[in-house]
Amino acid sequence: IVQRIRFLHHPLDLFLQIRARAPFLPMVVLCNVEDEALAIEALRLGALDYLLKQELDDRLLGRVLRQALDRHRLLEELDRQKKNLAASESVSRKMVGQLREEIEKRKQTEKLKEDIINTASHEIRSPLTVIKGAVDNLKAGILGTLSESQMNYIDITSRHVHRLAKIVDNLLDLSRIESGKA
C-alpha cells in the first residue's frame, strides 16, 4: 500500500490515502508534540490512537498498539451488531406489516361472518314469525275446531317452530356478543 501512495502537500494526505485504500486497516499516528493537533484530526478521521515521538518507548508502543487492535476489534464487532440489528429491524418491520395485513383480513372475515349471520337470521325470522302466527291461530281455533290428531300435529309443529326461533335468537345473541355489541 505504502509504495503506491505518494505524499502530498498536507501532513494528513498520506494518512487519508492509506485510509482510502485500506479502510479496514487499524492505524496509529506517530507525531511530534507540535503536531498533536494534526494527530487529533487524524483521530477524527479514523485513526485509533496517536503517539508522541518524544514519549515513545517499547512498552508504551506495545500497549498503544494492543489497545488500538482491541479498539479495532470492538469497532468491527459493533459494526456487525449494527448490521444484525438493522437486519432484525427489517425483519420485524416486515413481520409487523404481515401481522397488520392478517389482522385486517381477520376483521374483514369477522365482519363478513357477522353480516351473513345477521342477514340469515333476519331472513329466517320473518317467515318463521308468519309460521308461528299461523300455528298459534290454528291452536286457538280461529279457523275452526281441530280433531285430537290435528291438535297433536299442531303441537309438534309449534314446539319445532319455537325451537327454531330459539336457535335463530341464539345465533343473533352470539353474533352480538362476538361483535362486542351485547
PDB file of C-alpha atoms in Angstrom:
ATOM      1  CA  ILE A   1       0.000   0.000   0.000  1.00  0.00           C
ATOM      2  CA  VAL A   2       2.699   2.470   1.055  1.00  0.00           C
ATOM      3  CA  GLN A   3       4.743   2.012  -2.133  1.00  0.00           C
ATOM      4  CA  ARG A   4       1.858   3.138  -4.334  1.00  0.00           C
ATOM      5  CA  ILE A   5       0.995   6.162  -2.197  1.00  0.00           C
ATOM      6  CA  ARG A   6       2.689   9.468  -2.857  1.00  0.00           C
ATOM      7  CA  PHE A   7       2.987  12.097  -0.159  1.00  0.00           C
ATOM      8  CA  LEU A   8       1.085  15.262  -0.958  1.00  0.00           C
ATOM      9  CA  HIS A   9       1.428  18.751   0.499  1.00  0.00           C
ATOM     10  CA  HIS A  10      -0.540  18.347   3.731  1.00  0.00           C
ATOM     11  CA  PRO A  11       0.776  16.049   6.510  1.00  0.00           C
ATOM     12  CA  LEU A  12      -2.569  14.213   6.708  1.00  0.00           C
ATOM     13  CA  ASP A  13      -2.627  13.450   2.979  1.00  0.00           C
ATOM     14  CA  LEU A  14      -0.635  10.235   3.496  1.00  0.00           C
ATOM     15  CA  PHE A  15      -2.982   9.173   6.267  1.00  0.00           C
ATOM     16  CA  LEU A  16      -6.031   9.905   4.070  1.00  0.00           C
ATOM     17  CA  GLN A  17      -4.587   7.988   1.102  1.00  0.00           C
ATOM     18  CA  ILE A  18      -3.880   4.930   3.263  1.00  0.00           C
ATOM     19  CA  ARG A  19      -7.335   5.211   4.823  1.00  0.00           C
ATOM     20  CA  ALA A  20      -8.961   5.428   1.372  1.00  0.00           C
ATOM     21  CA  ARG A  21      -7.157   2.362   0.041  1.00  0.00           C
ATOM     22  CA  ALA A  22      -7.356   0.244   3.209  1.00  0.00           C
ATOM     23  CA  PRO A  23     -10.267   1.431   5.389  1.00  0.00           C
ATOM     24  CA  PHE A  24     -10.146  -1.851   7.323  1.00  0.00           C
ATOM     25  CA  LEU A  25      -6.540  -1.231   8.440  1.00  0.00           C
ATOM     26  CA  PRO A  26      -6.194  -0.135  12.098  1.00  0.00           C
ATOM     27  CA  MET A  27      -3.968   2.955  12.166  1.00  0.00           C
ATOM     28  CA  VAL A  28      -1.960   4.656  14.933  1.00  0.00           C
ATOM     29  CA  VAL A  29      -0.398   8.038  14.148  1.00  0.00           C
ATOM     30  CA  LEU A  30       3.125   8.973  15.303  1.00  0.00           C
ATOM     31  CA  CYS A  31       3.812  12.704  15.588  1.00  0.00           C
ATOM     32  CA  ASN A  32       5.859  15.431  17.277  1.00  0.00           C
ATOM     33  CA  VAL A  33       4.453  17.453  20.175  1.00  0.00           C
ATOM     34  CA  GLU A  34       3.924  20.469  17.914  1.00  0.00           C
ATOM     35  CA  ASP A  35       1.866  18.263  15.517  1.00  0.00           C
ATOM     36  CA  GLU A  36      -0.517  16.976  18.187  1.00  0.00           C
ATOM     37  CA  ALA A  37      -3.424  18.938  16.646  1.00  0.00           C
ATOM     38  CA  LEU A  38      -2.872  17.001  13.387  1.00  0.00           C
ATOM     39  CA  ALA A  39      -2.877  13.725  15.319  1.00  0.00           C
ATOM     40  CA  ILE A  40      -6.200  14.689  16.927  1.00  0.00           C
ATOM     41  CA  GLU A  41      -7.558  15.473  13.456  1.00  0.00           C
ATOM     42  CA  ALA A  42      -6.352  12.002  12.345  1.00  0.00           C
ATOM     43  CA  LEU A  43      -8.347  10.511  15.251  1.00  0.00           C
ATOM     44  CA  ARG A  44     -11.408  12.348  13.987  1.00  0.00           C
ATOM     45  CA  LEU A  45     -10.746  10.887  10.518  1.00  0.00           C
ATOM     46  CA  GLY A  46     -10.499   7.300  11.773  1.00  0.00           C
ATOM     47  CA  ALA A  47      -7.112   6.736  13.410  1.00  0.00           C
ATOM     48  CA  LEU A  48      -7.394   4.580  16.504  1.00  0.00           C
ATOM     49  CA  ASP A  49      -4.743   6.395  18.551  1.00  0.00           C
ATOM     50  CA  TYR A  50      -1.615   8.530  18.342  1.00  0.00           C
ATOM     51  CA  LEU A  51       1.808   8.588  19.965  1.00  0.00           C
ATOM     52  CA  LEU A  52       4.197  11.436  20.531  1.00  0.00           C
ATOM     53  CA  LYS A  53       7.724  10.684  19.294  1.00  0.00           C
ATOM     54  CA  GLN A  54       9.218  12.344  22.400  1.00  0.00           C
ATOM     55  CA  GLU A  55       7.435   9.896  24.747  1.00  0.00           C
ATOM     56  CA  LEU A  56       7.901   6.758  22.658  1.00  0.00           C
ATOM     57  CA  ASP A  57       9.394   3.609  24.213  1.00  0.00           C
ATOM     58  CA  ASP A  58       8.849  -0.099  23.522  1.00  0.00           C
ATOM     59  CA  ARG A  59       6.475  -0.653  26.437  1.00  0.00           C
ATOM     60  CA  LEU A  60       4.261   2.314  25.530  1.00  0.00           C
ATOM     61  CA  LEU A  61       4.284   1.368  21.844  1.00  0.00           C
ATOM     62  CA  GLY A  62       3.234  -2.216  22.666  1.00  0.00           C
ATOM     63  CA  ARG A  63       0.428  -1.044  24.955  1.00  0.00           C
ATOM     64  CA  VAL A  64      -0.908   1.516  22.471  1.00  0.00           C
ATOM     65  CA  LEU A  65      -0.819  -0.990  19.620  1.00  0.00           C
ATOM     66  CA  ARG A  66      -2.632  -3.644  21.705  1.00  0.00           C
ATOM     67  CA  GLN A  67      -5.262  -1.117  22.730  1.00  0.00           C
ATOM     68  CA  ALA A  68      -5.639   0.056  19.137  1.00  0.00           C
ATOM     69  CA  LEU A  69      -6.122  -3.518  17.931  1.00  0.00           C
ATOM     70  CA  ASP A  70      -8.617  -4.190  20.724  1.00  0.00           C
ATOM     71  CA  ARG A  71     -10.484  -0.986  19.842  1.00  0.00           C
ATOM     72  CA  HIS A  72     -10.442  -2.021  16.173  1.00  0.00           C
ATOM     73  CA  ARG A  73     -11.931  -5.453  17.030  1.00  0.00           C
ATOM     74  CA  LEU A  74     -14.569  -3.812  19.199  1.00  0.00           C
ATOM     75  CA  LEU A  75     -15.477  -1.372  16.426  1.00  0.00           C
ATOM     76  CA  GLU A  76     -15.770  -4.242  13.943  1.00  0.00           C
ATOM     77  CA  GLU A  77     -17.983  -6.144  16.388  1.00  0.00           C
ATOM     78  CA  LEU A  78     -20.079  -3.025  16.933  1.00  0.00           C
ATOM     79  CA  ASP A  79     -20.435  -2.657  13.172  1.00  0.00           C
ATOM     80  CA  ARG A  80     -21.503  -6.323  12.856  1.00  0.00           C
ATOM     81  CA  GLN A  81     -24.014  -5.850  15.678  1.00  0.00           C
ATOM     82  CA  LYS A  82     -25.402  -2.721  13.973  1.00  0.00           C
ATOM     83  CA  LYS A  83     -25.842  -4.670  10.742  1.00  0.00           C
ATOM     84  CA  ASN A  84     -27.522  -7.539  12.618  1.00  0.00           C
ATOM     85  CA  LEU A  85     -29.788  -5.059  14.388  1.00  0.00           C
ATOM     86  CA  ALA A  86     -30.681  -3.392  11.097  1.00  0.00           C
ATOM     87  CA  ALA A  87     -31.477  -6.788   9.584  1.00  0.00           C
ATOM     88  CA  SER A  88     -33.571  -7.706  12.644  1.00  0.00           C
ATOM     89  CA  GLU A  89     -35.417  -4.398  12.439  1.00  0.00           C
ATOM     90  CA  SER A  90     -36.106  -5.014   8.779  1.00  0.00           C
ATOM     91  CA  VAL A  91     -37.466  -8.487   9.533  1.00  0.00           C
ATOM     92  CA  SER A  92     -39.501  -7.070  12.432  1.00  0.00           C
ATOM     93  CA  ARG A  93     -40.996  -4.344  10.231  1.00  0.00           C
ATOM     94  CA  LYS A  94     -41.885  -6.967   7.632  1.00  0.00           C
ATOM     95  CA  MET A  95     -43.482  -9.188  10.298  1.00  0.00           C
ATOM     96  CA  VAL A  96     -45.431  -6.242  11.730  1.00  0.00           C
ATOM     97  CA  GLY A  97     -46.694  -5.471   8.227  1.00  0.00           C
ATOM     98  CA  GLN A  98     -47.737  -9.079   7.739  1.00  0.00           C
ATOM     99  CA  LEU A  99     -49.469  -9.108  11.130  1.00  0.00           C
ATOM    100  CA  ARG A 100     -51.334  -5.916  10.268  1.00  0.00           C
ATOM    101  CA  GLU A 101     -52.465  -7.464   6.998  1.00  0.00           C
ATOM    102  CA  GLU A 102     -53.545 -10.629   8.832  1.00  0.00           C
ATOM    103  CA  ILE A 103     -55.454  -8.595  11.427  1.00  0.00           C
ATOM    104  CA  GLU A 104     -57.161  -6.617   8.676  1.00  0.00           C
ATOM    105  CA  LYS A 105     -58.127  -9.824   6.851  1.00  0.00           C
ATOM    106  CA  ARG A 106     -59.491 -11.296  10.080  1.00  0.00           C
ATOM    107  CA  LYS A 107     -61.504  -8.136  10.742  1.00  0.00           C
ATOM    108  CA  GLN A 108     -62.949  -8.352   7.236  1.00  0.00           C
ATOM    109  CA  THR A 109     -63.729 -12.044   7.722  1.00  0.00           C
ATOM    110  CA  GLU A 110     -65.390 -11.359  11.092  1.00  0.00           C
ATOM    111  CA  LYS A 111     -67.433  -8.541   9.563  1.00  0.00           C
ATOM    112  CA  LEU A 112     -68.490 -10.797   6.701  1.00  0.00           C
ATOM    113  CA  LYS A 113     -69.417 -13.577   9.142  1.00  0.00           C
ATOM    114  CA  GLU A 114     -71.409 -11.132  11.270  1.00  0.00           C
ATOM    115  CA  ASP A 115     -73.217  -9.783   8.200  1.00  0.00           C
ATOM    116  CA  ILE A 116     -74.055 -13.313   6.997  1.00  0.00           C
ATOM    117  CA  ILE A 117     -75.360 -14.373  10.424  1.00  0.00           C
ATOM    118  CA  ASN A 118     -77.437 -11.196  10.784  1.00  0.00           C
ATOM    119  CA  THR A 119     -78.856 -11.442   7.274  1.00  0.00           C
ATOM    120  CA  ALA A 120     -79.576 -15.161   7.521  1.00  0.00           C
ATOM    121  CA  SER A 121     -81.136 -14.789  10.966  1.00  0.00           C
ATOM    122  CA  HIS A 122     -83.389 -11.954   9.880  1.00  0.00           C
ATOM    123  CA  GLU A 123     -84.299 -13.736   6.648  1.00  0.00           C
ATOM    124  CA  ILE A 124     -85.249 -16.861   8.625  1.00  0.00           C
ATOM    125  CA  ARG A 125     -87.002 -14.887  11.365  1.00  0.00           C
ATOM    126  CA  SER A 126     -89.555 -13.255   9.015  1.00  0.00           C
ATOM    127  CA  PRO A 127     -91.095 -16.441   7.571  1.00  0.00           C
ATOM    128  CA  LEU A 128     -90.720 -18.136  10.961  1.00  0.00           C
ATOM    129  CA  THR A 129     -92.863 -15.404  12.541  1.00  0.00           C
ATOM    130  CA  VAL A 130     -95.552 -15.997   9.916  1.00  0.00           C
ATOM    131  CA  ILE A 131     -95.456 -19.776  10.504  1.00  0.00           C
ATOM    132  CA  LYS A 132     -95.578 -19.288  14.285  1.00  0.00           C
ATOM    133  CA  GLY A 133     -98.582 -16.968  13.954  1.00  0.00           C
ATOM    134  CA  ALA A 134    -100.399 -19.443  11.703  1.00  0.00           C
ATOM    135  CA  VAL A 135     -99.730 -22.342  14.102  1.00  0.00           C
ATOM    136  CA  ASP A 136    -100.892 -20.263  17.092  1.00  0.00           C
ATOM    137  CA  ASN A 137    -104.072 -19.298  15.190  1.00  0.00           C
ATOM    138  CA  LEU A 138    -104.767 -22.955  14.404  1.00  0.00           C
ATOM    139  CA  LYS A 139    -104.232 -23.875  18.077  1.00  0.00           C
ATOM    140  CA  ALA A 140    -106.573 -21.085  19.162  1.00  0.00           C
ATOM    141  CA  GLY A 141    -109.270 -22.470  16.863  1.00  0.00           C
ATOM    142  CA  ILE A 142    -109.610 -19.319  14.743  1.00  0.00           C
ATOM    143  CA  LEU A 143    -110.099 -21.452  11.636  1.00  0.00           C
ATOM    144  CA  GLY A 144    -112.369 -23.900  13.383  1.00  0.00           C
ATOM    145  CA  THR A 145    -112.153 -26.759  15.818  1.00  0.00           C
ATOM    146  CA  LEU A 146    -109.393 -29.316  15.246  1.00  0.00           C
ATOM    147  CA  SER A 147    -109.503 -33.012  15.894  1.00  0.00           C
ATOM    148  CA  GLU A 148    -107.237 -34.541  18.540  1.00  0.00           C
ATOM    149  CA  SER A 149    -104.771 -35.876  15.934  1.00  0.00           C
ATOM    150  CA  GLN A 150    -104.734 -32.499  14.187  1.00  0.00           C
ATOM    151  CA  MET A 151    -104.104 -30.774  17.539  1.00  0.00           C
ATOM    152  CA  ASN A 152    -101.195 -33.192  18.260  1.00  0.00           C
ATOM    153  CA  TYR A 153     -99.728 -32.399  14.868  1.00  0.00           C
ATOM    154  CA  ILE A 154    -100.069 -28.630  15.520  1.00  0.00           C
ATOM    155  CA  ASP A 155     -98.433 -29.057  18.989  1.00  0.00           C
ATOM    156  CA  ILE A 156     -95.458 -30.867  17.441  1.00  0.00           C
ATOM    157  CA  THR A 157     -95.195 -28.159  14.756  1.00  0.00           C
ATOM    158  CA  SER A 158     -95.452 -25.424  17.404  1.00  0.00           C
ATOM    159  CA  ARG A 159     -92.634 -26.968  19.501  1.00  0.00           C
ATOM    160  CA  HIS A 160     -90.373 -27.161  16.436  1.00  0.00           C
ATOM    161  CA  VAL A 161     -91.208 -23.586  15.409  1.00  0.00           C
ATOM    162  CA  HIS A 162     -90.374 -22.349  18.954  1.00  0.00           C
ATOM    163  CA  ARG A 163     -87.168 -24.406  18.922  1.00  0.00           C
ATOM    164  CA  LEU A 164     -86.154 -22.939  15.569  1.00  0.00           C
ATOM    165  CA  ALA A 165     -86.973 -19.401  16.801  1.00  0.00           C
ATOM    166  CA  LYS A 166     -84.765 -20.013  19.853  1.00  0.00           C
ATOM    167  CA  ILE A 167     -81.888 -21.187  17.613  1.00  0.00           C
ATOM    168  CA  VAL A 168     -82.198 -18.015  15.498  1.00  0.00           C
ATOM    169  CA  ASP A 169     -82.269 -15.856  18.651  1.00  0.00           C
ATOM    170  CA  ASN A 170     -79.154 -17.639  19.972  1.00  0.00           C
ATOM    171  CA  LEU A 171     -77.360 -17.021  16.669  1.00  0.00           C
ATOM    172  CA  LEU A 172     -78.200 -13.325  16.860  1.00  0.00           C
ATOM    173  CA  ASP A 173     -77.120 -13.156  20.526  1.00  0.00           C
ATOM    174  CA  LEU A 174     -73.843 -14.913  19.712  1.00  0.00           C
ATOM    175  CA  SER A 175     -73.234 -12.525  16.840  1.00  0.00           C
ATOM    176  CA  ARG A 176     -73.841  -9.529  19.139  1.00  0.00           C
ATOM    177  CA  ILE A 177     -71.545 -10.943  21.843  1.00  0.00           C
ATOM    178  CA  GLU A 178     -68.729 -11.624  19.351  1.00  0.00           C
ATOM    179  CA  SER A 179     -69.009  -8.150  17.853  1.00  0.00           C
ATOM    180  CA  GLY A 180     -68.994  -6.537  21.305  1.00  0.00           C
ATOM    181  CA  LYS A 181     -72.479  -5.066  20.906  1.00  0.00           C
ATOM    182  CA  ALA A 182     -74.030  -7.123  23.697  1.00  0.00           C
TER     183      ALA A 182
END
